[in-house]
């Protein structure tokens, strides 16, 4: 009996040892995989990964003047805030098919090139462009992007172009009050200092443009009318003799008809 108990105890100890060894191997494997992900990070960024959030890449406060190259293609959260970015070129994030959140706030952005967010229509859910130097928007920069976008705290030029572009974006409701007109065109609309969401519903920034377009169309039509009149005058002057002969011929038609009638009457009497 004692011998049997000894074998059982040794077997249990061996099983515990094997289980502990297996857990240790899993931990070492996890650390190695984590380190391999970190090795893919650009030098100016810090990467961390969790089961819930996925890969998070932080490149904030690095004085970056361009989007870093070599970002891991499994990046889910990318933080590029508090840098010196002036523009976002086309296809800047084309190699990040899993990107869920993109923070570009607190930079010096003045321009977003067409196709800047190409390839992010299906994955990107949150885009932060607040605290930059944007004055206007090019809808082609966003394409079919449906991410909730924060545009607050930019020196917006409220004009017809911005009024047409804004409805194409899915704006962050909490930031709408901070999307304020720094200037407006035309200036007499008095939109300076007003939240764009308020003035855009009451003012038509495109009215002046439509009036300009209508006036241009009127001038064009007047030009065509003048050309037609000039052609008619030219035609009449160069065919005046034919016109006079034709007019005299038309005037003589009733007289000829009357004379024909008189001749027919005389023949009847005779």
mmCIF file of C-alpha atoms in Angstrom:
data_model
loop_
_atom_site.group_PDB
_atom_site.id
_atom_site.type_symbol
_atom_site.label_atom_id
_atom_site.label_comp_id
_atom_site.label_asym_id
_atom_site.label_seq_id
_atom_site.Cartn_x
_atom_site.Cartn_y
_atom_site.Cartn_z
ATOM 1 C CA UNK A 1 0.000 0.000 0.000
ATOM 2 C CA UNK A 2 2.768 2.418 0.935
ATOM 3 C CA UNK A 3 4.514 1.637 -2.343
ATOM 4 C CA UNK A 4 1.327 2.382 -4.288
ATOM 5 C CA UNK A 5 0.901 5.694 -2.475
ATOM 6 C CA UNK A 6 4.468 6.588 -3.332
ATOM 7 C CA UNK A 7 3.917 5.950 -7.021
ATOM 8 C CA UNK A 8 0.701 8.018 -6.973
ATOM 9 C CA UNK A 9 2.404 10.937 -5.271
ATOM 10 C CA UNK A 10 5.291 10.869 -7.719
ATOM 11 C CA UNK A 11 2.839 10.760 -10.644
ATOM 12 C CA UNK A 12 0.934 13.742 -9.295
ATOM 13 C CA UNK A 13 4.148 15.681 -8.792
ATOM 14 C CA UNK A 14 5.253 14.845 -12.335
ATOM 15 C CA UNK A 15 1.902 16.008 -13.768
ATOM 16 C CA UNK A 16 2.127 19.275 -11.820
ATOM 17 C CA UNK A 17 5.672 19.793 -13.056
ATOM 18 C CA UNK A 18 4.637 19.185 -16.661
ATOM 19 C CA UNK A 19 1.669 21.568 -16.326
ATOM 20 C CA UNK A 20 3.908 24.278 -14.878
ATOM 21 C CA UNK A 21 6.439 23.763 -17.643
ATOM 22 C CA UNK A 22 3.700 24.040 -20.293
ATOM 23 C CA UNK A 23 2.391 27.312 -18.795
ATOM 24 C CA UNK A 24 5.918 28.704 -18.699
ATOM 25 C CA UNK A 25 6.447 27.833 -22.351
ATOM 26 C CA UNK A 26 3.182 29.582 -23.282
ATOM 27 C CA UNK A 27 4.263 32.683 -21.395
ATOM 28 C CA UNK A 28 7.650 32.701 -23.124
ATOM 29 C CA UNK A 29 5.925 32.291 -26.496
ATOM 30 C CA UNK A 30 3.579 35.197 -25.728
ATOM 31 C CA UNK A 31 6.501 37.406 -24.738
ATOM 32 C CA UNK A 32 8.365 36.505 -27.912
ATOM 33 C CA UNK A 33 5.353 37.329 -30.070
ATOM 34 C CA UNK A 34 4.890 40.615 -28.257
ATOM 35 C CA UNK A 35 8.537 41.499 -28.791
ATOM 36 C CA UNK A 36 8.237 40.637 -32.480
ATOM 37 C CA UNK A 37 5.349 43.105 -32.798
ATOM 38 C CA UNK A 38 7.350 45.762 -30.993
ATOM 39 C CA UNK A 39 10.231 45.185 -33.396
ATOM 40 C CA UNK A 40 7.950 46.216 -36.285
ATOM 41 C CA UNK A 41 7.260 49.641 -34.755
ATOM 42 C CA UNK A 42 8.851 52.736 -36.274
ATOM 43 C CA UNK A 43 11.632 54.226 -34.193
ATOM 44 C CA UNK A 44 9.506 57.242 -33.294
ATOM 45 C CA UNK A 45 6.583 55.159 -31.999
ATOM 46 C CA UNK A 46 5.710 52.882 -29.124
ATOM 47 C CA UNK A 47 3.594 49.773 -29.685
ATOM 48 C CA UNK A 48 1.506 47.741 -27.291
ATOM 49 C CA UNK A 49 -1.075 45.037 -27.840
ATOM 50 C CA UNK A 50 -4.015 43.675 -25.908
ATOM 51 C CA UNK A 51 -6.626 41.030 -26.598
ATOM 52 C CA UNK A 52 -9.499 43.538 -26.452
ATOM 53 C CA UNK A 53 -8.045 46.572 -28.240
ATOM 54 C CA UNK A 54 -5.582 45.002 -30.643
ATOM 55 C CA UNK A 55 -2.318 46.679 -31.600
ATOM 56 C CA UNK A 56 -1.996 50.274 -30.388
ATOM 57 C CA UNK A 57 0.693 52.489 -31.958
ATOM 58 C CA UNK A 58 1.527 55.747 -30.166
ATOM 59 C CA UNK A 59 3.615 58.307 -32.046
ATOM 60 C CA UNK A 60 2.563 61.415 -30.113
ATOM 61 C CA UNK A 61 4.825 64.285 -29.046
ATOM 62 C CA UNK A 62 7.643 63.235 -31.401
ATOM 63 C CA UNK A 63 7.870 66.435 -33.551
ATOM 64 C CA UNK A 64 6.947 64.394 -36.620
ATOM 65 C CA UNK A 65 6.526 66.308 -39.894
ATOM 66 C CA UNK A 66 5.208 63.294 -41.839
ATOM 67 C CA UNK A 67 3.277 60.097 -41.195
ATOM 68 C CA UNK A 68 5.829 57.418 -40.194
ATOM 69 C CA UNK A 69 6.669 54.678 -42.670
ATOM 70 C CA UNK A 70 6.618 51.005 -41.777
ATOM 71 C CA UNK A 71 3.582 51.033 -39.506
ATOM 72 C CA UNK A 72 2.458 47.483 -38.621
ATOM 73 C CA UNK A 73 -0.321 46.392 -40.938
ATOM 74 C CA UNK A 74 -2.337 45.036 -37.982
ATOM 75 C CA UNK A 75 -2.498 48.455 -36.280
ATOM 76 C CA UNK A 76 -5.906 49.113 -34.742
ATOM 77 C CA UNK A 77 -5.301 52.405 -32.910
ATOM 78 C CA UNK A 78 -2.889 55.021 -34.268
ATOM 79 C CA UNK A 79 -2.056 58.171 -32.300
ATOM 80 C CA UNK A 80 -0.213 60.878 -34.228
ATOM 81 C CA UNK A 81 -1.388 63.795 -32.098
ATOM 82 C CA UNK A 82 0.800 66.642 -30.812
ATOM 83 C CA UNK A 83 3.208 66.619 -33.744
ATOM 84 C CA UNK A 84 4.113 69.012 -36.585
ATOM 85 C CA UNK A 85 2.166 67.497 -39.488
ATOM 86 C CA UNK A 86 1.291 70.083 -42.165
ATOM 87 C CA UNK A 87 -0.473 67.864 -44.678
ATOM 88 C CA UNK A 88 -1.774 64.314 -45.117
ATOM 89 C CA UNK A 89 -0.679 62.987 -48.541
ATOM 90 C CA UNK A 90 -2.697 60.563 -50.647
ATOM 91 C CA UNK A 91 -2.692 56.912 -49.536
ATOM 92 C CA UNK A 92 -1.039 57.727 -46.190
ATOM 93 C CA UNK A 93 -2.843 54.843 -44.455
ATOM 94 C CA UNK A 94 -3.422 52.481 -47.379
ATOM 95 C CA UNK A 95 -1.487 49.631 -45.719
ATOM 96 C CA UNK A 96 -3.540 49.585 -42.516
ATOM 97 C CA UNK A 97 -6.680 47.545 -43.311
ATOM 98 C CA UNK A 98 -7.593 47.056 -39.635
ATOM 99 C CA UNK A 99 -7.261 50.675 -38.513
ATOM 100 C CA UNK A 100 -10.140 51.534 -36.178
ATOM 101 C CA UNK A 101 -9.126 54.825 -34.539
ATOM 102 C CA UNK A 102 -6.913 57.596 -35.945
ATOM 103 C CA UNK A 103 -5.915 60.640 -33.895
ATOM 104 C CA UNK A 104 -4.408 63.557 -35.861
ATOM 105 C CA UNK A 105 -5.318 66.287 -33.386
ATOM 106 C CA UNK A 106 -3.023 69.071 -32.185
ATOM 107 C CA UNK A 107 -0.935 69.258 -35.349
ATOM 108 C CA UNK A 108 -0.513 72.035 -37.938
ATOM 109 C CA UNK A 109 -2.602 70.523 -40.709
ATOM 110 C CA UNK A 110 -3.625 72.976 -43.402
ATOM 111 C CA UNK A 111 -4.385 70.552 -46.218
ATOM 112 C CA UNK A 112 -5.726 67.036 -46.765
ATOM 113 C CA UNK A 113 -4.834 65.738 -50.209
ATOM 114 C CA UNK A 114 -7.407 63.831 -52.302
ATOM 115 C CA UNK A 115 -7.316 60.172 -51.259
ATOM 116 C CA UNK A 116 -5.670 60.954 -47.905
ATOM 117 C CA UNK A 117 -7.846 58.344 -46.184
ATOM 118 C CA UNK A 118 -8.195 55.951 -49.108
ATOM 119 C CA UNK A 119 -8.683 52.343 -48.024
ATOM 120 C CA UNK A 120 -10.241 53.202 -44.650
ATOM 121 C CA UNK A 121 -13.923 53.241 -45.590
ATOM 122 C CA UNK A 122 -14.615 49.783 -44.149
ATOM 123 C CA UNK A 123 -12.515 49.856 -40.980
ATOM 124 C CA UNK A 124 -11.987 53.376 -39.619
ATOM 125 C CA UNK A 125 -14.589 54.333 -37.028
ATOM 126 C CA UNK A 126 -13.089 57.402 -35.325
ATOM 127 C CA UNK A 127 -11.095 60.274 -36.864
ATOM 128 C CA UNK A 128 -9.864 63.222 -34.799
ATOM 129 C CA UNK A 129 -8.789 66.333 -36.750
ATOM 130 C CA UNK A 130 -9.361 68.842 -33.958
ATOM 131 C CA UNK A 131 -6.948 71.617 -32.996
ATOM 132 C CA UNK A 132 -5.348 72.054 -36.427
ATOM 133 C CA UNK A 133 -5.185 74.878 -39.007
ATOM 134 C CA UNK A 134 -7.797 73.618 -41.479
ATOM 135 C CA UNK A 135 -9.840 76.315 -43.217
ATOM 136 C CA UNK A 136 -11.722 74.262 -45.784
ATOM 137 C CA UNK A 137 -12.383 70.649 -46.796
ATOM 138 C CA UNK A 138 -11.951 68.696 -49.981
ATOM 139 C CA UNK A 139 -14.555 65.876 -50.055
ATOM 140 C CA UNK A 140 -12.189 63.852 -52.253
ATOM 141 C CA UNK A 141 -9.805 63.568 -49.299
ATOM 142 C CA UNK A 142 -12.404 61.523 -47.411
ATOM 143 C CA UNK A 143 -13.927 59.542 -50.277
ATOM 144 C CA UNK A 144 -16.474 57.060 -48.886
ATOM 145 C CA UNK A 145 -15.161 57.383 -45.325
ATOM 146 C CA UNK A 146 -17.914 56.972 -42.714
ATOM 147 C CA UNK A 147 -15.823 57.472 -39.579
ATOM 148 C CA UNK A 148 -17.155 59.746 -36.869
ATOM 149 C CA UNK A 149 -15.044 62.872 -37.385
ATOM 150 C CA UNK A 150 -14.058 65.621 -34.956
ATOM 151 C CA UNK A 151 -13.410 68.929 -36.769
ATOM 152 C CA UNK A 152 -13.504 71.256 -33.787
ATOM 153 C CA UNK A 153 -11.058 74.075 -33.046
ATOM 154 C CA UNK A 154 -9.949 74.837 -36.599
ATOM 155 C CA UNK A 155 -9.982 78.331 -38.225
ATOM 156 C CA UNK A 156 -12.783 77.488 -40.656
ATOM 157 C CA UNK A 157 -13.614 79.657 -43.651
ATOM 158 C CA UNK A 158 -17.391 79.299 -43.803
ATOM 159 C CA UNK A 159 -18.332 79.499 -47.468
ATOM 160 C CA UNK A 160 -20.271 77.627 -50.132
ATOM 161 C CA UNK A 161 -17.573 74.966 -50.481
ATOM 162 C CA UNK A 162 -17.629 74.134 -46.771
ATOM 163 C CA UNK A 163 -21.441 74.149 -46.707
ATOM 164 C CA UNK A 164 -21.511 71.561 -49.483
ATOM 165 C CA UNK A 165 -18.719 69.408 -48.020
ATOM 166 C CA UNK A 166 -19.839 69.141 -44.391
ATOM 167 C CA UNK A 167 -23.010 67.057 -45.003
ATOM 168 C CA UNK A 168 -20.896 64.377 -46.694
ATOM 169 C CA UNK A 169 -19.108 63.632 -43.402
ATOM 170 C CA UNK A 170 -20.307 61.838 -40.292
ATOM 171 C CA UNK A 171 -19.491 64.496 -37.708
ATOM 172 C CA UNK A 172 -18.959 63.810 -34.020
ATOM 173 C CA UNK A 173 -22.112 65.257 -32.364
ATOM 174 C CA UNK A 174 -20.192 66.308 -29.260
ATOM 175 C CA UNK A 175 -17.866 68.522 -31.329
ATOM 176 C CA UNK A 176 -20.408 70.384 -33.467
ATOM 177 C CA UNK A 177 -20.620 73.412 -31.162
ATOM 178 C CA UNK A 178 -16.842 73.894 -31.485
ATOM 179 C CA UNK A 179 -16.790 73.924 -35.302
ATOM 180 C CA UNK A 180 -16.763 77.728 -35.431
ATOM 181 C CA UNK A 181 -16.478 80.135 -38.368
ATOM 182 C CA UNK A 182 -13.244 82.109 -38.178
ATOM 183 C CA UNK A 183 -14.112 83.980 -41.380
ATOM 184 C CA UNK A 184 -16.954 83.800 -43.871
ATOM 185 C CA UNK A 185 -17.518 84.427 -47.545
ATOM 186 C CA UNK A 186 -19.357 86.613 -48.275
ATOM 187 C CA UNK A 187 -18.366 88.621 -45.195
ATOM 188 C CA UNK A 188 -21.687 90.461 -44.962
ATOM 189 C CA UNK A 189 -23.378 87.279 -43.768
ATOM 190 C CA UNK A 190 -21.820 87.923 -40.358
ATOM 191 C CA UNK A 191 -20.982 84.315 -39.540
ATOM 192 C CA UNK A 192 -17.683 85.048 -37.786
ATOM 193 C CA UNK A 193 -17.496 83.532 -34.341
ATOM 194 C CA UNK A 194 -20.663 81.477 -34.839
ATOM 195 C CA UNK A 195 -20.917 77.672 -34.755
ATOM 196 C CA UNK A 196 -21.147 76.525 -38.350
ATOM 197 C CA UNK A 197 -23.955 74.080 -37.575
ATOM 198 C CA UNK A 198 -26.152 77.029 -36.552
ATOM 199 C CA UNK A 199 -25.392 79.454 -39.384
ATOM 200 C CA UNK A 200 -25.427 76.759 -42.067
ATOM 201 C CA UNK A 201 -29.082 76.016 -41.352
ATOM 202 C CA UNK A 202 -30.121 79.686 -41.554
ATOM 203 C CA UNK A 203 -27.733 81.157 -44.139
ATOM 204 C CA UNK A 204 -27.160 80.211 -47.752
ATOM 205 C CA UNK A 205 -23.459 80.654 -48.473
ATOM 206 C CA UNK A 206 -24.029 79.516 -52.055
ATOM 207 C CA UNK A 207 -26.605 82.188 -52.910
ATOM 208 C CA UNK A 208 -24.006 84.728 -54.035
ATOM 209 C CA UNK A 209 -22.314 82.075 -56.164
ATOM 210 C CA UNK A 210 -25.605 81.159 -57.792
ATOM 211 C CA UNK A 211 -26.299 84.841 -58.511
ATOM 212 C CA UNK A 212 -22.867 85.170 -60.049
ATOM 213 C CA UNK A 213 -23.500 82.058 -62.114
ATOM 214 C CA UNK A 214 -26.910 83.351 -63.259
ATOM 215 C CA UNK A 215 -25.391 86.721 -64.199
ATOM 216 C CA UNK A 216 -22.654 84.981 -66.160
ATOM 217 C CA UNK A 217 -25.288 82.900 -67.949
ATOM 218 C CA UNK A 218 -27.257 86.070 -68.746
ATOM 219 C CA UNK A 219 -24.155 87.704 -70.208
ATOM 220 C CA UNK A 220 -23.483 84.574 -72.264
ATOM 221 C CA UNK A 221 -27.035 84.515 -73.615
ATOM 222 C CA UNK A 222 -26.848 88.237 -74.409
ATOM 223 C CA UNK A 223 -23.627 87.576 -76.283
ATOM 224 C CA UNK A 224 -25.272 84.862 -78.353
ATOM 225 C CA UNK A 225 -28.254 87.151 -79.063
ATOM 226 C CA UNK A 226 -25.929 89.958 -80.165
ATOM 227 C CA UNK A 227 -24.117 87.576 -82.484
ATOM 228 C CA UNK A 228 -27.408 86.487 -84.084
ATOM 229 C CA UNK A 229 -28.545 90.098 -84.598
ATOM 230 C CA UNK A 230 -25.172 91.031 -86.085
ATOM 231 C CA UNK A 231 -25.406 88.115 -88.494
ATOM 232 C CA UNK A 232 -28.908 89.135 -89.577
ATOM 233 C CA UNK A 233 -27.815 92.743 -90.151
ATOM 234 C CA UNK A 234 -24.839 91.522 -92.149
ATOM 235 C CA UNK A 235 -27.033 89.216 -94.208
ATOM 236 C CA UNK A 236 -29.616 91.933 -94.948
ATOM 237 C CA UNK A 237 -26.993 94.493 -95.953
ATOM 238 C CA UNK A 238 -25.294 92.125 -98.373
ATOM 239 C CA UNK A 239 -28.570 90.911 -99.834
ATOM 240 C CA UNK A 240 -30.394 94.197 -99.837
ATOM 241 C CA UNK A 241 -31.011 94.261 -103.558
ATOM 242 C CA UNK A 242 -32.440 90.763 -103.578
ATOM 243 C CA UNK A 243 -34.569 91.639 -100.615
ATOM 244 C CA UNK A 244 -35.922 94.782 -102.323
ATOM 245 C CA UNK A 245 -36.761 92.879 -105.502
ATOM 246 C CA UNK A 246 -38.444 90.195 -103.460
ATOM 247 C CA UNK A 247 -40.417 92.809 -101.545
ATOM 248 C CA UNK A 248 -41.553 94.542 -104.752
ATOM 249 C CA UNK A 249 -42.604 91.194 -106.138
ATOM 250 C CA UNK A 250 -44.724 90.512 -103.077
ATOM 251 C CA UNK A 251 -46.334 93.950 -103.356
ATOM 252 C CA UNK A 252 -47.205 93.370 -107.011
ATOM 253 C CA UNK A 253 -49.059 90.109 -106.366
ATOM 254 C CA UNK A 254 -52.449 91.670 -105.457
ATOM 255 C CA UNK A 255 -52.347 94.011 -108.497
ATOM 256 C CA UNK A 256 -51.704 91.085 -110.839
ATOM 257 C CA UNK A 257 -54.592 89.188 -109.307
ATOM 258 C CA UNK A 258 -56.894 92.233 -109.793
ATOM 259 C CA UNK A 259 -55.823 92.656 -113.425
ATOM 260 C CA UNK A 260 -56.440 88.972 -114.110
ATOM 261 C CA UNK A 261 -59.930 89.335 -112.662
ATOM 262 C CA UNK A 262 -60.763 92.361 -114.879
ATOM 263 C CA UNK A 263 -59.616 90.521 -118.024
ATOM 264 C CA UNK A 264 -61.805 87.566 -117.133
ATOM 265 C CA UNK A 265 -64.840 89.851 -116.693
ATOM 266 C CA UNK A 266 -64.373 91.532 -120.051
ATOM 267 C CA UNK A 267 -64.119 88.182 -121.808
ATOM 268 C CA UNK A 268 -67.384 87.095 -120.229
ATOM 269 C CA UNK A 269 -69.288 90.149 -121.451
ATOM 270 C CA UNK A 270 -67.983 89.794 -124.935
#
